[in-house]
JSON list of C-alpha atoms in Angstrom, two decimals:
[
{"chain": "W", "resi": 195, "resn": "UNK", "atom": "CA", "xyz": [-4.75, 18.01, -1.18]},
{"chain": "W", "resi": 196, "resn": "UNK", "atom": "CA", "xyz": [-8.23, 17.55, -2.78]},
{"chain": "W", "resi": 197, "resn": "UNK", "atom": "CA", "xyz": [-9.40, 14.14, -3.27]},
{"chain": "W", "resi": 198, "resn": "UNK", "atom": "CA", "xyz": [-11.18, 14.92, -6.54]},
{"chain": "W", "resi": 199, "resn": "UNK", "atom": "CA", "xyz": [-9.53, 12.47, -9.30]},
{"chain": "W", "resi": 200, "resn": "UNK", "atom": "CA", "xyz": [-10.01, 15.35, -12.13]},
{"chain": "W", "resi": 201, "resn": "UNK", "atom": "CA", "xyz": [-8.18, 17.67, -10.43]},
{"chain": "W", "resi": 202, "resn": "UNK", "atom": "CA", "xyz": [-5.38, 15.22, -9.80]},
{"chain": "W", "resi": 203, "resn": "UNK", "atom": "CA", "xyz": [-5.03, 14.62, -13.37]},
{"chain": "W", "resi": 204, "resn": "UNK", "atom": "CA", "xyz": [-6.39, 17.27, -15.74]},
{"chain": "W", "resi": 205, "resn": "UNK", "atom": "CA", "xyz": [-3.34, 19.46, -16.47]},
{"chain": "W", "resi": 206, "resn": "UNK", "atom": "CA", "xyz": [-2.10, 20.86, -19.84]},
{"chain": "W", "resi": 207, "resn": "UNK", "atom": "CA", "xyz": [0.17, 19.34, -21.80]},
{"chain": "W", "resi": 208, "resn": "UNK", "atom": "CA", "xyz": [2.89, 21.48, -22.97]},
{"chain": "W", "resi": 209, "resn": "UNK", "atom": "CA", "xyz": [3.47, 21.27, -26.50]},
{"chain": "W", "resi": 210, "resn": "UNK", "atom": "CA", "xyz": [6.20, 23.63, -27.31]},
{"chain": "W", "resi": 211, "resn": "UNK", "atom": "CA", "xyz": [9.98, 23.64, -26.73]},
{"chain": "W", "resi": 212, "resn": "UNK", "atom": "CA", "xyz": [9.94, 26.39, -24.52]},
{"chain": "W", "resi": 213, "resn": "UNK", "atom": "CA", "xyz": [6.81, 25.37, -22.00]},
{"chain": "W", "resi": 214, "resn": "UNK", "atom": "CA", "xyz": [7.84, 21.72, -21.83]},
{"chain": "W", "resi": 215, "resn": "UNK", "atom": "CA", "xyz": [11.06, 23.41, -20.53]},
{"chain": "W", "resi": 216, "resn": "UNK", "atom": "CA", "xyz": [8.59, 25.65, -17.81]},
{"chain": "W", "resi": 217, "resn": "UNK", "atom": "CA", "xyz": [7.26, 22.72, -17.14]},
{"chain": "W", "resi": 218, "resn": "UNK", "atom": "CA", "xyz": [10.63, 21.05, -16.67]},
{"chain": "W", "resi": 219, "resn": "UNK", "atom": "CA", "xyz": [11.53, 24.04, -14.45]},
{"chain": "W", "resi": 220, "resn": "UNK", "atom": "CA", "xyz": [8.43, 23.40, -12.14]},
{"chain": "W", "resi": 221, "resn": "UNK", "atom": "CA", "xyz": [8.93, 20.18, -11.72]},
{"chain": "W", "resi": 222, "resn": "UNK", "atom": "CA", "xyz": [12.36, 20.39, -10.11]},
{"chain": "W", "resi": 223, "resn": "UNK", "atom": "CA", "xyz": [11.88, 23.45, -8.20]},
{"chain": "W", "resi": 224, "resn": "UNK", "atom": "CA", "xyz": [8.80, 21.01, -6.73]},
{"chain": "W", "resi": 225, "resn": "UNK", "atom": "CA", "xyz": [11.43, 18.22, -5.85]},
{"chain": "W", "resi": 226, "resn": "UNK", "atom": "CA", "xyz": [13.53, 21.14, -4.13]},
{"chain": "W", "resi": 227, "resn": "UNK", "atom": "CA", "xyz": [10.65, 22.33, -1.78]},
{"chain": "W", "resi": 228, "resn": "UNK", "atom": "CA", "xyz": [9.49, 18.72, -1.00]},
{"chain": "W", "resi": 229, "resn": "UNK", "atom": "CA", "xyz": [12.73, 17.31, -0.22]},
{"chain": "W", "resi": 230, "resn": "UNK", "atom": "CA", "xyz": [13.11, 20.35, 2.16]},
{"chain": "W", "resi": 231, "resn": "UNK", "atom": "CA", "xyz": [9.83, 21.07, 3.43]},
{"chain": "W", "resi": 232, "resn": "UNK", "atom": "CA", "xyz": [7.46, 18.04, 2.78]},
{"chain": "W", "resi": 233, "resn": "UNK", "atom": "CA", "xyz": [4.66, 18.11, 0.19]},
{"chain": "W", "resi": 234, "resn": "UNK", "atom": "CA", "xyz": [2.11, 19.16, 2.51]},
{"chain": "W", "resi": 235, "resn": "UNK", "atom": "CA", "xyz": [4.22, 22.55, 3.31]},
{"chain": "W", "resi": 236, "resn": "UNK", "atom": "CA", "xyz": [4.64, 23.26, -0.34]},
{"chain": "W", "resi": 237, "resn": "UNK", "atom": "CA", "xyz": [2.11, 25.92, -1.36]},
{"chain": "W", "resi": 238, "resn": "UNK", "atom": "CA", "xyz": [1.75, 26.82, -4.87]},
{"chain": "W", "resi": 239, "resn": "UNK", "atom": "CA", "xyz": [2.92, 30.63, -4.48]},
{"chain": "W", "resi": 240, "resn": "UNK", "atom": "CA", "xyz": [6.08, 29.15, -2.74]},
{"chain": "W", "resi": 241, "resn": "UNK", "atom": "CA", "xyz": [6.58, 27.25, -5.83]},
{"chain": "W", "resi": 242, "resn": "UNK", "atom": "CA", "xyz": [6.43, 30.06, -8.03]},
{"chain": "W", "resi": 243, "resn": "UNK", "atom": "CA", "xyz": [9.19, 31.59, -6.42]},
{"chain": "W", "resi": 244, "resn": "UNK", "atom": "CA", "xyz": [11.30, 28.57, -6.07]},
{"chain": "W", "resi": 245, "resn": "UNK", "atom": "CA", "xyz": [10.87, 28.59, -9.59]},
{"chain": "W", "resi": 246, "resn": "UNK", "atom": "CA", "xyz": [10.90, 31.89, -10.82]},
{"chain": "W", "resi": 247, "resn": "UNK", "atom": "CA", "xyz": [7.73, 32.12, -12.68]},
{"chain": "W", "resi": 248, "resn": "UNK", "atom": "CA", "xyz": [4.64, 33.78, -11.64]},
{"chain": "W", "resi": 249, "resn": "UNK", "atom": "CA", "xyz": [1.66, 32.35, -10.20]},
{"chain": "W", "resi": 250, "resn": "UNK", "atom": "CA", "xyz": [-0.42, 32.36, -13.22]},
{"chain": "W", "resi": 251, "resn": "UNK", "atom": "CA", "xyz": [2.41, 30.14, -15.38]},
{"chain": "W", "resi": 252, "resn": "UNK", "atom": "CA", "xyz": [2.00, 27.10, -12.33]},
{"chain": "W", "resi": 253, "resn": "UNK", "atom": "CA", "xyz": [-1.53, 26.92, -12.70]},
{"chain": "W", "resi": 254, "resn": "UNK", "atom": "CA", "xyz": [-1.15, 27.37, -16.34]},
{"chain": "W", "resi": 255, "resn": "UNK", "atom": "CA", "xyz": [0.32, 23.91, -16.23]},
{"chain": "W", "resi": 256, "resn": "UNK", "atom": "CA", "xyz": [-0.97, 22.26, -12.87]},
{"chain": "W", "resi": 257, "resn": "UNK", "atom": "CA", "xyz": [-4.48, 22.83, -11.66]},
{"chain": "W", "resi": 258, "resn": "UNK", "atom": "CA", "xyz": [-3.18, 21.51, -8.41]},
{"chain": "W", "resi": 259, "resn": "UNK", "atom": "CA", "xyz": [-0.64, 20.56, -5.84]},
{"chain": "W", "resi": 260, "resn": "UNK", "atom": "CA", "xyz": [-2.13, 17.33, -6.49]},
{"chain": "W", "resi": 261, "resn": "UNK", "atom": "CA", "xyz": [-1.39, 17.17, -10.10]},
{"chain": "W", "resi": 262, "resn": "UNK", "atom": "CA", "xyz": [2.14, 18.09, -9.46]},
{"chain": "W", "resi": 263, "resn": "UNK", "atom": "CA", "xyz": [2.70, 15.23, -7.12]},
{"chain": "W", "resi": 264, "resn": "UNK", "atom": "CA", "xyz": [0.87, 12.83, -9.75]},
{"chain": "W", "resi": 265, "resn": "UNK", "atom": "CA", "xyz": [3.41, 13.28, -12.29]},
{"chain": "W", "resi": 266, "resn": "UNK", "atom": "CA", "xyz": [6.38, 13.19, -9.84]},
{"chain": "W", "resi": 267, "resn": "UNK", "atom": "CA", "xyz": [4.82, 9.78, -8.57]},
{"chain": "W", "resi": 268, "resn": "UNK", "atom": "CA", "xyz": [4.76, 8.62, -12.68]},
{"chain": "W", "resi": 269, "resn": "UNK", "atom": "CA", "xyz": [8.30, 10.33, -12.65]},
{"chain": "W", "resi": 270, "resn": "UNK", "atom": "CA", "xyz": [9.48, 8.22, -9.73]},
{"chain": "W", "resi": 271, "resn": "UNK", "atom": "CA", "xyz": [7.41, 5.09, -10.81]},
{"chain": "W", "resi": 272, "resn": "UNK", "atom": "CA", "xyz": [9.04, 4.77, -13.67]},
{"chain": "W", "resi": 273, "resn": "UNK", "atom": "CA", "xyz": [12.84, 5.24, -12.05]},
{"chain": "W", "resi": 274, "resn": "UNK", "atom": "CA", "xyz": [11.54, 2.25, -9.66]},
{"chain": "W", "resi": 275, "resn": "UNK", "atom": "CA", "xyz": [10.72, 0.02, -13.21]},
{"chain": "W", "resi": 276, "resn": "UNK", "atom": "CA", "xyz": [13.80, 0.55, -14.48]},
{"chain": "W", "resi": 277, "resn": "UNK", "atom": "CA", "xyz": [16.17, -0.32, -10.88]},
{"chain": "W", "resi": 278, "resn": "UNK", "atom": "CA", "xyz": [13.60, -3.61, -10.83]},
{"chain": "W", "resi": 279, "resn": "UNK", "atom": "CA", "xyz": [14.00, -4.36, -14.91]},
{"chain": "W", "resi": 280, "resn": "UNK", "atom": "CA", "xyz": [18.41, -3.91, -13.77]},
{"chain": "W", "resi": 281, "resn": "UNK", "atom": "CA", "xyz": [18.20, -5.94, -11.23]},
{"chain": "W", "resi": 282, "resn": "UNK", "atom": "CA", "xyz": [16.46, -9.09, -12.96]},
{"chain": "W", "resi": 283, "resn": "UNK", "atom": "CA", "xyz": [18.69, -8.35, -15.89]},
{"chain": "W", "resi": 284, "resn": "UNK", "atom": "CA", "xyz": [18.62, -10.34, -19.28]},
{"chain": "W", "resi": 285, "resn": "UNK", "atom": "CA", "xyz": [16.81, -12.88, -16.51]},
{"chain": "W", "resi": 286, "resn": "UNK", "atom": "CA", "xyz": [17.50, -15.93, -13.83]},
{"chain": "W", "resi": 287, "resn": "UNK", "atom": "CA", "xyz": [19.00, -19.00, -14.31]},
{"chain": "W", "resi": 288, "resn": "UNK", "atom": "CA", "xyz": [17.59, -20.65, -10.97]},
{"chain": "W", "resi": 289, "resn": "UNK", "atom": "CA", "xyz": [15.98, -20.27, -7.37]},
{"chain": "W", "resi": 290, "resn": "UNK", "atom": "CA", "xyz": [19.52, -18.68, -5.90]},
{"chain": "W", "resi": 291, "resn": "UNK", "atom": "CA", "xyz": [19.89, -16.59, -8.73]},
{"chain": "W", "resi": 292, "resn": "UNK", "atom": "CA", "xyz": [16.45, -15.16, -8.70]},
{"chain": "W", "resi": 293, "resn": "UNK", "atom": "CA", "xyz": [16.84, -14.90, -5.06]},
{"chain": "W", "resi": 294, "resn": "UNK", "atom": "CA", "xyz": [19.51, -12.43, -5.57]},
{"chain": "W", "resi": 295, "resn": "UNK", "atom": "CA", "xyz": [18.13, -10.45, -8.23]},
{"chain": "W", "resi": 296, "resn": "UNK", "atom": "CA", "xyz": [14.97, -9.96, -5.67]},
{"chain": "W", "resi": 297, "resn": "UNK", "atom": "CA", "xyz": [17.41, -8.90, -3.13]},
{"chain": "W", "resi": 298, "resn": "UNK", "atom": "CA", "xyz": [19.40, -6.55, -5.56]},
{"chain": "W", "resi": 299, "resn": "UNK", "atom": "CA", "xyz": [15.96, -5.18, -6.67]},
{"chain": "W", "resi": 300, "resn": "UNK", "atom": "CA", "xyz": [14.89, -4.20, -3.25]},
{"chain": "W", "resi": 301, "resn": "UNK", "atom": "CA", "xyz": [18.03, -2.70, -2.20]},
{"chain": "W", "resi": 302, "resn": "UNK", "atom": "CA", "xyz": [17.78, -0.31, -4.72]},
{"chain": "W", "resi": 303, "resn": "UNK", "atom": "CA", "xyz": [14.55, 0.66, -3.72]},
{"chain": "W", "resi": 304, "resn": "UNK", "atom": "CA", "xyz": [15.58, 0.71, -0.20]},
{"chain": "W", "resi": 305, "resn": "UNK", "atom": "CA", "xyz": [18.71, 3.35, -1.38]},
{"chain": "W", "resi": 306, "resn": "UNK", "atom": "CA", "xyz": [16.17, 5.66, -4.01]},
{"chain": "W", "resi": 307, "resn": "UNK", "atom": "CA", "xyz": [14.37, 6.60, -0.79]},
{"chain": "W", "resi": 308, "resn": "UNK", "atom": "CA", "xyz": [17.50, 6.99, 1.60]},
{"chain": "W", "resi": 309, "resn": "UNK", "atom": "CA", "xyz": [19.14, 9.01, -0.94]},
{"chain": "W", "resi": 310, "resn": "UNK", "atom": "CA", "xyz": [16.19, 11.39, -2.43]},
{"chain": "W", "resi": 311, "resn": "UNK", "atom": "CA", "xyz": [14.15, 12.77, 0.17]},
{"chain": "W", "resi": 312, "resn": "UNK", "atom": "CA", "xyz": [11.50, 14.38, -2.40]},
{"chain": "W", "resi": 313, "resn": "UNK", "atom": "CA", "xyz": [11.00, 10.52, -3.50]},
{"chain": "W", "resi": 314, "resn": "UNK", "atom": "CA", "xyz": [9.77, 9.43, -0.30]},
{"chain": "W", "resi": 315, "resn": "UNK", "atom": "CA", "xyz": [7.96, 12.64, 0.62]},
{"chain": "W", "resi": 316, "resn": "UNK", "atom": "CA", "xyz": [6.02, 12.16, -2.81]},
{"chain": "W", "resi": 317, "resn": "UNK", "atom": "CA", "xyz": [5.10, 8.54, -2.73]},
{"chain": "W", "resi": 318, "resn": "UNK", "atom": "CA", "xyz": [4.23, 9.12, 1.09]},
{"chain": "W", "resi": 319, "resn": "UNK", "atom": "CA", "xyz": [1.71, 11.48, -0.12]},
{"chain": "W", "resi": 320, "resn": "UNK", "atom": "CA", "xyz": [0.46, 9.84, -3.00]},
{"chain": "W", "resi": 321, "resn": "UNK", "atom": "CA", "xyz": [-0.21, 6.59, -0.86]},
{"chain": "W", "resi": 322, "resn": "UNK", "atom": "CA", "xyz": [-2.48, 8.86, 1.75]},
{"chain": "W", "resi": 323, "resn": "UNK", "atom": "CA", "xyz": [-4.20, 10.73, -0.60]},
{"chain": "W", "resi": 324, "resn": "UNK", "atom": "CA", "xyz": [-7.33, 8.63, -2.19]},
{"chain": "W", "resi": 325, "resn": "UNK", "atom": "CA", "xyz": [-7.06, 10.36, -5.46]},
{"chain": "W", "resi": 326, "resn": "UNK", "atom": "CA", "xyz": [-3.39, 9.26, -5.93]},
{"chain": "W", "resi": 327, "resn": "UNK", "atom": "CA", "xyz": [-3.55, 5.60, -3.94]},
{"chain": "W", "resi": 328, "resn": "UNK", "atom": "CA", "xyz": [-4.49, 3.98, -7.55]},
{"chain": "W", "resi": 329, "resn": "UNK", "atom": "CA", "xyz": [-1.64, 5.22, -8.62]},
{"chain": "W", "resi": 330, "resn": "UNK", "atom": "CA", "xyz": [0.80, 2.96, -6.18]},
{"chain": "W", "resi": 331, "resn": "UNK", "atom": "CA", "xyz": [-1.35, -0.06, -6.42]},
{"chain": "W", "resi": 332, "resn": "UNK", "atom": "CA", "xyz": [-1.21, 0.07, -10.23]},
{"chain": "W", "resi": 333, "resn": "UNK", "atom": "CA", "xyz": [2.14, 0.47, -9.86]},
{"chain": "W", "resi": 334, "resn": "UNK", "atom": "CA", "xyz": [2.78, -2.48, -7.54]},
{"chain": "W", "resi": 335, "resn": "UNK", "atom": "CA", "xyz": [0.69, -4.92, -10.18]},
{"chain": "W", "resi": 336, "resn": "UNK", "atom": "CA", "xyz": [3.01, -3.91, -12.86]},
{"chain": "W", "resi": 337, "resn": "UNK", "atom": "CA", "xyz": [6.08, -4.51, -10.94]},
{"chain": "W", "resi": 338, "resn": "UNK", "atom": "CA", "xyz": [4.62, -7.72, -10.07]},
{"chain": "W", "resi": 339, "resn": "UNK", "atom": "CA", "xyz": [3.88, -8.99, -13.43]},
{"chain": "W", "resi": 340, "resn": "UNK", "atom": "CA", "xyz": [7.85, -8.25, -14.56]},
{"chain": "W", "resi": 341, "resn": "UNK", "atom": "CA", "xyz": [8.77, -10.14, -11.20]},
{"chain": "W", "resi": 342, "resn": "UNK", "atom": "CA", "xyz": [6.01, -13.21, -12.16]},
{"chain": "W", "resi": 343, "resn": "UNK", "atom": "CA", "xyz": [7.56, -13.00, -15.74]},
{"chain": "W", "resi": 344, "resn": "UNK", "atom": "CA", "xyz": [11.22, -13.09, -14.35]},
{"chain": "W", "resi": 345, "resn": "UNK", "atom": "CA", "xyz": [10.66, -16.19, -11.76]},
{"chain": "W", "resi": 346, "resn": "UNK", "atom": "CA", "xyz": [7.75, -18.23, -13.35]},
{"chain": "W", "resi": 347, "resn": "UNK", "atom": "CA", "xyz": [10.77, -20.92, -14.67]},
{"chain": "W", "resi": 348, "resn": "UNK", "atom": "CA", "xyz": [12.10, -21.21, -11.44]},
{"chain": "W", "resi": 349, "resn": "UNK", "atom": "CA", "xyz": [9.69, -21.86, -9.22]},
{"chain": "W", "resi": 350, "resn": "UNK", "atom": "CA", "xyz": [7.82, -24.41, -11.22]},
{"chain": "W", "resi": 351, "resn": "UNK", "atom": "CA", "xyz": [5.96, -25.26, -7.24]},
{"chain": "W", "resi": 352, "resn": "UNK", "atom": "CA", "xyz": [4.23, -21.99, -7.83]},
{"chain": "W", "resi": 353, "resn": "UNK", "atom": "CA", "xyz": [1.29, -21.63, -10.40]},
{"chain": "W", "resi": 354, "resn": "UNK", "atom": "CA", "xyz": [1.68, -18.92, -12.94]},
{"chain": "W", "resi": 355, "resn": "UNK", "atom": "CA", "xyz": [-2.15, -17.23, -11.28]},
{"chain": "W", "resi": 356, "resn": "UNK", "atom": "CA", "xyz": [-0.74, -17.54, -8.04]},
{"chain": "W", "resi": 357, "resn": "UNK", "atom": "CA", "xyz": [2.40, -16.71, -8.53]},
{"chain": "W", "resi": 358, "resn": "UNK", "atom": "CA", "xyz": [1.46, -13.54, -10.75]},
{"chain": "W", "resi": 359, "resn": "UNK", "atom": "CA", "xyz": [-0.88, -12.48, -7.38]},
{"chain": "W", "resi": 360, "resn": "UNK", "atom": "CA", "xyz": [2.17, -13.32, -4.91]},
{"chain": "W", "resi": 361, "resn": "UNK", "atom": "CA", "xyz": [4.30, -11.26, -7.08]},
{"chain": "W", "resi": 362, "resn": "UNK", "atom": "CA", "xyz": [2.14, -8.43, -6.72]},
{"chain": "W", "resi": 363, "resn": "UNK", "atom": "CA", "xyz": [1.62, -9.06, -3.29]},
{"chain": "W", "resi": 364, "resn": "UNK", "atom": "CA", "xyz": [4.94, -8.74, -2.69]},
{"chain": "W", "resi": 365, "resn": "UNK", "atom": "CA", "xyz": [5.97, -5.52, -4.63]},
{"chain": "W", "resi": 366, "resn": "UNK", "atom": "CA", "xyz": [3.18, -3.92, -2.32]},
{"chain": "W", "resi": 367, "resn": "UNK", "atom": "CA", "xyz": [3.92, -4.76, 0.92]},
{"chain": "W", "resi": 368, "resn": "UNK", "atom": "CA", "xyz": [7.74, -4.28, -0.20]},
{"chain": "W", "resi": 369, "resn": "UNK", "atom": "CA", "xyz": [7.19, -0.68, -0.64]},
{"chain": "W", "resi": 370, "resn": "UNK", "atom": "CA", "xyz": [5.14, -0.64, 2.72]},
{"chain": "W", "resi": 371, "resn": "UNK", "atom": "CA", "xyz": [8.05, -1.83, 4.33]},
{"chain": "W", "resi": 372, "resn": "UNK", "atom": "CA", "xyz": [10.56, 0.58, 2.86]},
{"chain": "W", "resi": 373, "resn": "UNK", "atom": "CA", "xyz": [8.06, 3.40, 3.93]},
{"chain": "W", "resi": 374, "resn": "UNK", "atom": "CA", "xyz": [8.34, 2.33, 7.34]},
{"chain": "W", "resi": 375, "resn": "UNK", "atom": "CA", "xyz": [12.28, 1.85, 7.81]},
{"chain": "W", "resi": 376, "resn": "UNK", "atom": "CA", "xyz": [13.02, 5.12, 6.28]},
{"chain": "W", "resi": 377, "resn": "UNK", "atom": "CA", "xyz": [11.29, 6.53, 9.39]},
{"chain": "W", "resi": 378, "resn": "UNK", "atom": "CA", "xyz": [13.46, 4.10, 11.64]},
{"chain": "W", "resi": 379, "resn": "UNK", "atom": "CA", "xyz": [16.98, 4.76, 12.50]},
{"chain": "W", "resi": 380, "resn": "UNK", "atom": "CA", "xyz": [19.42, 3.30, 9.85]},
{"chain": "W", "resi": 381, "resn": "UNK", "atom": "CA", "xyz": [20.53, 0.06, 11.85]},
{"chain": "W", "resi": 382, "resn": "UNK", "atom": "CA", "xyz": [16.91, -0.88, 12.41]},
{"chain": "W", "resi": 383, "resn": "UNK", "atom": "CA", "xyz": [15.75, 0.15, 8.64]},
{"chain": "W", "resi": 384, "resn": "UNK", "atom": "CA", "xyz": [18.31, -1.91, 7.06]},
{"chain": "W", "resi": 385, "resn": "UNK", "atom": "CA", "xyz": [17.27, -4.68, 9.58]},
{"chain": "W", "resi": 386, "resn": "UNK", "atom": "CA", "xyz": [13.59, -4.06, 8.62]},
{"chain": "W", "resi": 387, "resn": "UNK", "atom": "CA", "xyz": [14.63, -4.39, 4.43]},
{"chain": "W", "resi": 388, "resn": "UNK", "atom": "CA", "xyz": [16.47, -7.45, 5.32]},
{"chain": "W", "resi": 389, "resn": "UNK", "atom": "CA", "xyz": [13.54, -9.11, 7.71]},
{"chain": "W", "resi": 390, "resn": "UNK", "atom": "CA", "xyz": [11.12, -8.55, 4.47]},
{"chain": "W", "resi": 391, "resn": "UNK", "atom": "CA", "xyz": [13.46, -10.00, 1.56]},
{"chain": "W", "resi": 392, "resn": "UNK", "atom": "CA", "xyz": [13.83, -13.28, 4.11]},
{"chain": "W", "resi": 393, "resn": "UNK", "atom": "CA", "xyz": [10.76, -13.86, 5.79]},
{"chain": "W", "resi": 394, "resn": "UNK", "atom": "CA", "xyz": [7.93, -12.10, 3.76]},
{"chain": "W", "resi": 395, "resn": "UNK", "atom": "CA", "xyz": [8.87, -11.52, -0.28]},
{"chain": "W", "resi": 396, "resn": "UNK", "atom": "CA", "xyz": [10.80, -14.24, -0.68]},
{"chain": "W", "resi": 397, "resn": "UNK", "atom": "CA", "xyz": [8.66, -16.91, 1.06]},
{"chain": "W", "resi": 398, "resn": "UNK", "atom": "CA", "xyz": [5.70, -15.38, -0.73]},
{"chain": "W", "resi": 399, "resn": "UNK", "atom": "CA", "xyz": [7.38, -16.06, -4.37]},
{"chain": "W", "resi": 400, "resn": "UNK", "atom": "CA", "xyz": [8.73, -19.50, -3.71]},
{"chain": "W", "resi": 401, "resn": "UNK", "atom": "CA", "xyz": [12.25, -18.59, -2.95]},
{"chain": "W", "resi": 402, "resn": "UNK", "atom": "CA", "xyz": [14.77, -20.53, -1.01]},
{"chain": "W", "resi": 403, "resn": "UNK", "atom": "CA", "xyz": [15.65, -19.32, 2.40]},
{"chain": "W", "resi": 404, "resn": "UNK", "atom": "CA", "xyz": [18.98, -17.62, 2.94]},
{"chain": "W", "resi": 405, "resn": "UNK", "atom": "CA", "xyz": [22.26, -19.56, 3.41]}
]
């Protein structure tokens, strides 16, 4: 994919009923070829028959491959947000507590990528790809200023600055750790979520140790 920023992110903006549902169209016919061939296999005249439109009405739309992946990414981001927002819930009433909300948080990411291949596929791309690497990191920060915002009360040891840094800190490497296990068989993925809840995110945001 081309590392030029513009062409990851100029695209038109459908304005009428009938092209936001084109557009809608697109965009799952894309999550159909990734999840079955990988974004790199995907070609844009593939697409257009996976979706039944010609040529001419993809590019209409999406300049590039790399524009469709940047809006399945904000897609995706945003189904991430709301499993993390669930998990903390209405908020924590203490370190075991927040403990567990951490840990229900990260399972779910750990099960969005075992159970939608097109949702690892796309963030794997978007992490290699310079153009679309700002768009995980960003993501990472905000997660990590709702999990800061969610523990600051109960880990009074940790400073809000640090703990707003460790937070982030911790979303990242969190989704560089589910990145790697789903490549691992399951037994040693589900070890690999479980060795980063214990002895990485939680020791980085002031949580107690498991009992």
């Amino acid at each position: 994919m081309s590392a030029d920023p513009d062409a990851a992110g100029a695209r038109r903006v459908p304005e009428q009923d009938r092209s936001r549902q084109r557009v809608e169209q697109i965009l799952d016919a894309a999550i159909t070829c990734i999840a079955a061939e990988g974004v790199d296999a995907m070609t844009m005249s593939g697409l257009a028959t996976a979706a039944d439109v010609s040529l001419p009405s993809i590019y209409r739309y999406f300049p590039s491959k790399q524009a469709i992946v940047r809006v399945l990414v904000e897609r995706y981001a945003e189904v991430v947000r709301q499993r993390l927002t669930d998990a903390l819930g209405d908020g924590v009433e203490g370190p075991d507590d927040a403990r567990a909300a951490v840990a229900r948080a990260l399972d779910a990411y750990w099960a969005l990528y075992r159970q939608d291949d097109a949702f690892a596929a796309v963030w794997g791309a978007a992490v290699a790809d310079p153009a679309l690497a700002q768009l995980d990191i960003d993501d990472s920060r905000t997660n990590g200023h709702l999990l800061a915002q969610a523990l600051v009360s109960v880990v009074p040891q940790v400073a809000p600055a640090d703990l707003e840094r460790r937070a982030f800190l911790a979303s990242h490497l969190a989704g560089a750790a589910v990145r790697l296990a789903i490549q691992l068989p399951d037994v040693e993925g589900d070890a690999v979520i479980a060795d980063v809840l214990d002895r990485v995110v939680g020791p980085l945001l002031g949580l107690p140790a498991p009992r």
